[in-house]
PDB file of C-alpha atoms in Angstrom:
ATOM      1  CA  MET A   1    -225.589  88.153 -59.967  1.00  0.00           C
ATOM      2  CA  VAL A   2    -225.603  85.123 -57.724  1.00  0.00           C
ATOM      3  CA  LYS A   3    -224.750  82.657 -60.694  1.00  0.00           C
ATOM      4  CA  THR A   4    -221.630  84.845 -60.856  1.00  0.00           C
ATOM      5  CA  PHE A   5    -221.064  84.666 -56.946  1.00  0.00           C
ATOM      6  CA  THR A   6    -221.203  81.077 -57.116  1.00  0.00           C
ATOM      7  CA  ARG A   7    -219.562  80.441 -60.242  1.00  0.00           C
ATOM      8  CA  MET A   8    -216.422  82.435 -58.337  1.00  0.00           C
ATOM      9  CA  ALA A   9    -217.125  80.599 -55.367  1.00  0.00           C
ATOM     10  CA  VAL A  10    -216.662  77.292 -57.017  1.00  0.00           C
ATOM     11  CA  ALA A  11    -213.569  78.556 -59.170  1.00  0.00           C
ATOM     12  CA  GLY A  12    -211.944  79.675 -55.610  1.00  0.00           C
ATOM     13  CA  ALA A  13    -212.713  76.379 -54.145  1.00  0.00           C
ATOM     14  CA  ALA A  14    -211.376  74.365 -57.093  1.00  0.00           C
ATOM     15  CA  VAL A  15    -207.626  76.719 -56.647  1.00  0.00           C
ATOM     16  CA  VAL A  16    -207.569  76.037 -52.974  1.00  0.00           C
ATOM     17  CA  SER A  17    -207.976  71.798 -53.562  1.00  0.00           C
ATOM     18  CA  VAL A  18    -205.188  71.876 -56.319  1.00  0.00           C
ATOM     19  CA  LEU A  19    -202.866  74.290 -53.802  1.00  0.00           C
ATOM     20  CA  ALA A  20    -203.866  71.612 -51.384  1.00  0.00           C
ATOM     21  CA  VAL A  21    -203.177  68.431 -53.021  1.00  0.00           C
ATOM     22  CA  THR A  22    -199.901  70.284 -53.976  1.00  0.00           C
ATOM     23  CA  ALA A  23    -198.801  71.169 -50.813  1.00  0.00           C
ATOM     24  CA  SER A  24    -199.495  68.161 -49.371  1.00  0.00           C
ATOM     25  CA  GLN A  25    -197.025  65.958 -52.517  1.00  0.00           C
ATOM     26  CA  ALA A  26    -193.970  67.964 -52.003  1.00  0.00           C
ATOM     27  CA  GLN A  27    -194.501  67.384 -48.400  1.00  0.00           C
ATOM     28  CA  ALA A  28    -194.499  63.875 -49.140  1.00  0.00           C
ATOM     29  CA  ALA A  29    -190.895  63.787 -51.001  1.00  0.00           C
ATOM     30  CA  VAL A  30    -189.958  64.798 -47.806  1.00  0.00           C
ATOM     31  CA  LEU A  31    -191.437  63.173 -44.564  1.00  0.00           C
ATOM     32  CA  VAL A  32    -191.150  59.111 -45.596  1.00  0.00           C
ATOM     33  CA  SER A  33    -192.552  56.542 -43.241  1.00  0.00           C
ATOM     34  CA  ASN A  34    -191.534  53.679 -44.602  1.00  0.00           C
ATOM     35  CA  LYS A  35    -190.236  53.113 -48.625  1.00  0.00           C
ATOM     36  CA  THR A  36    -189.053  50.451 -50.760  1.00  0.00           C
ATOM     37  CA  ILE A  37    -186.413  50.517 -53.968  1.00  0.00           C
ATOM     38  CA  SER A  38    -185.871  47.310 -55.925  1.00  0.00           C
ATOM     39  CA  ASN A  39    -184.324  46.433 -58.716  1.00  0.00           C
ATOM     40  CA  SER A  40    -184.872  42.587 -61.087  1.00  0.00           C
ATOM     41  CA  HIS A  41    -182.439  41.140 -58.449  1.00  0.00           C
ATOM     42  CA  GLY A  42    -182.974  42.455 -54.941  1.00  0.00           C
ATOM     43  CA  LYS A  43    -184.440  45.299 -53.203  1.00  0.00           C
ATOM     44  CA  MET A  44    -183.974  47.634 -50.209  1.00  0.00           C
ATOM     45  CA  THR A  45    -186.353  48.811 -47.538  1.00  0.00           C
ATOM     46  CA  PHE A  46    -186.517  52.305 -44.904  1.00  0.00           C
ATOM     47  CA  ILE A  47    -188.631  50.951 -41.962  1.00  0.00           C
ATOM     48  CA  ASP A  48    -189.364  53.860 -40.160  1.00  0.00           C
ATOM     49  CA  ASP A  49    -190.233  51.965 -36.649  1.00  0.00           C
ATOM     50  CA  GLY A  50    -186.426  51.634 -34.913  1.00  0.00           C
ATOM     51  CA  ASP A  51    -185.318  53.796 -38.738  1.00  0.00           C
ATOM     52  CA  VAL A  52    -184.387  50.361 -40.167  1.00  0.00           C
ATOM     53  CA  PHE A  53    -182.622  49.667 -43.387  1.00  0.00           C
ATOM     54  CA  GLN A  54    -183.083  45.940 -44.736  1.00  0.00           C
ATOM     55  CA  VAL A  55    -181.557  44.637 -47.836  1.00  0.00           C
ATOM     56  CA  CYS A  56    -182.688  41.860 -49.725  1.00  0.00           C
ATOM     57  CA  ASP A  57    -180.546  39.621 -52.343  1.00  0.00           C
ATOM     58  CA  THR A  58    -184.229  37.952 -54.185  1.00  0.00           C
ATOM     59  CA  LYS A  59    -181.944  35.503 -56.820  1.00  0.00           C
ATOM     60  CA  ALA A  60    -180.173  32.943 -56.399  1.00  0.00           C
ATOM     61  CA  ASP A  61    -177.142  33.891 -58.755  1.00  0.00           C
ATOM     62  CA  GLY A  62    -174.190  33.992 -56.799  1.00  0.00           C
ATOM     63  CA  HIS A  63    -174.145  37.601 -56.251  1.00  0.00           C
ATOM     64  CA  GLY A  64    -175.633  39.398 -53.406  1.00  0.00           C
ATOM     65  CA  MET A  65    -176.415  42.866 -53.122  1.00  0.00           C
ATOM     66  CA  THR A  66    -175.339  46.141 -51.249  1.00  0.00           C
ATOM     67  CA  GLY A  67    -177.638  48.960 -50.309  1.00  0.00           C
ATOM     68  CA  GLU A  68    -176.775  52.183 -48.859  1.00  0.00           C
ATOM     69  CA  LEU A  69    -178.281  54.926 -47.327  1.00  0.00           C
ATOM     70  CA  VAL A  70    -176.018  58.224 -47.899  1.00  0.00           C
ATOM     71  CA  GLN A  71    -176.477  61.584 -46.662  1.00  0.00           C
ATOM     72  CA  ILE A  72    -177.300  64.574 -49.473  1.00  0.00           C
ATOM     73  CA  TYR A  73    -175.705  67.740 -49.511  1.00  0.00           C
ATOM     74  CA  ASP A  74    -176.128  70.412 -52.247  1.00  0.00           C
ATOM     75  CA  ALA A  75    -172.854  71.355 -52.655  1.00  0.00           C
ATOM     76  CA  GLY A  76    -171.836  67.728 -53.164  1.00  0.00           C
ATOM     77  CA  ALA A  77    -169.206  65.885 -51.250  1.00  0.00           C
ATOM     78  CA  ASN A  78    -172.360  62.952 -50.482  1.00  0.00           C
ATOM     79  CA  GLN A  79    -171.694  60.942 -47.167  1.00  0.00           C
ATOM     80  CA  VAL A  80    -172.149  57.158 -46.977  1.00  0.00           C
ATOM     81  CA  ARG A  81    -173.916  56.800 -43.304  1.00  0.00           C
ATOM     82  CA  LEU A  82    -174.396  52.863 -43.839  1.00  0.00           C
ATOM     83  CA  THR A  83    -173.582  49.969 -45.876  1.00  0.00           C
ATOM     84  CA  VAL A  84    -175.842  46.702 -45.779  1.00  0.00           C
ATOM     85  CA  THR A  85    -175.022  44.005 -47.985  1.00  0.00           C
ATOM     86  CA  ASP A  86    -177.580  40.530 -48.005  1.00  0.00           C
ATOM     87  CA  GLY A  87    -176.567  37.294 -50.258  1.00  0.00           C
ATOM     88  CA  GLY A  88    -175.386  34.015 -50.173  1.00  0.00           C
ATOM     89  CA  ASP A  89    -177.307  33.179 -46.764  1.00  0.00           C
ATOM     90  CA  SER A  90    -181.577  33.010 -46.531  1.00  0.00           C
ATOM     91  CA  GLY A  91    -183.329  36.002 -45.194  1.00  0.00           C
ATOM     92  CA  CYS A  92    -182.493  39.619 -45.539  1.00  0.00           C
ATOM     93  CA  ASP A  93    -179.495  41.138 -43.858  1.00  0.00           C
ATOM     94  CA  LYS A  94    -180.842  44.538 -41.999  1.00  0.00           C
ATOM     95  CA  LYS A  95    -178.777  47.628 -39.683  1.00  0.00           C
ATOM     96  CA  GLY A  96    -180.544  50.349 -38.036  1.00  0.00           C
ATOM     97  CA  TYR A  97    -179.525  54.148 -38.389  1.00  0.00           C
ATOM     98  CA  ASN A  98    -181.232  56.952 -36.834  1.00  0.00           C
ATOM     99  CA  ILE A  99    -182.107  59.436 -39.511  1.00  0.00           C
ATOM    100  CA  GLY A 100    -183.208  62.419 -37.087  1.00  0.00           C
ATOM    101  CA  ASN A 101    -185.837  64.509 -37.508  1.00  0.00           C
ATOM    102  CA  GLN A 102    -183.952  67.632 -39.057  1.00  0.00           C
ATOM    103  CA  PHE A 103    -185.936  69.313 -42.012  1.00  0.00           C
ATOM    104  CA  ASN A 104    -182.381  70.464 -43.575  1.00  0.00           C
ATOM    105  CA  GLU A 105    -180.864  66.798 -43.619  1.00  0.00           C
ATOM    106  CA  GLN A 106    -181.788  64.611 -47.081  1.00  0.00           C
ATOM    107  CA  TYR A 107    -181.259  61.098 -47.299  1.00  0.00           C
ATOM    108  CA  GLU A 108    -181.365  59.234 -50.436  1.00  0.00           C
ATOM    109  CA  MET A 109    -181.048  54.838 -50.467  1.00  0.00           C
ATOM    110  CA  TRP A 110    -178.358  53.659 -53.041  1.00  0.00           C
ATOM    111  CA  LEU A 111    -179.166  49.643 -53.959  1.00  0.00           C
ATOM    112  CA  SER A 112    -176.655  47.653 -56.193  1.00  0.00           C
ATOM    113  CA  TRP A 113    -176.494  44.663 -57.634  1.00  0.00           C
ATOM    114  CA  ASN A 114    -173.189  43.419 -56.873  1.00  0.00           C
ATOM    115  CA  GLY A 115    -173.028  41.511 -60.198  1.00  0.00           C
ATOM    116  CA  GLY A 116    -173.108  44.960 -62.105  1.00  0.00           C
ATOM    117  CA  GLY A 117    -175.202  47.655 -63.097  1.00  0.00           C
ATOM    118  CA  ALA A 118    -176.811  50.596 -62.833  1.00  0.00           C
ATOM    119  CA  THR A 119    -177.215  51.620 -58.912  1.00  0.00           C
ATOM    120  CA  VAL A 120    -180.907  52.617 -57.833  1.00  0.00           C
ATOM    121  CA  LYS A 121    -181.722  56.097 -56.422  1.00  0.00           C
ATOM    122  CA  SER A 122    -184.535  56.706 -54.473  1.00  0.00           C
ATOM    123  CA  GLU A 123    -185.905  59.923 -54.008  1.00  0.00           C
ATOM    124  CA  ARG A 124    -184.460  62.306 -51.102  1.00  0.00           C
ATOM    125  CA  PHE A 125    -186.478  62.052 -47.809  1.00  0.00           C
ATOM    126  CA  ASN A 126    -186.347  62.369 -44.152  1.00  0.00           C
ATOM    127  CA  GLU A 127    -188.362  61.666 -41.199  1.00  0.00           C
TER     128      GLU A 127
END
């Protein structure tokens, strides 16, 4: 009887642990503090302190980088809220945009090399 109870308690604790980890991972996909996406030509970073979006061109190849903050709507008609470009100068370029803290608002960062190729997109996030 004691062994059966112990096994049930251990199994119950394992289930609770799995649920807690799963819930925290799901929440992490929505609420973000700082986030960076990149490709072989540059990167885009969201800096939570001040809601700043920074784009860095990391290759001197004659082409710059463009980063966009896009508000995502499930029904389509996504809307670009901010565009930041960098290239041709030293350092990174950045701009601020308050994404707020509305749970129903979702954003993605999109990063493109101005020389062509695929756009890198972040997972959906909110502050």
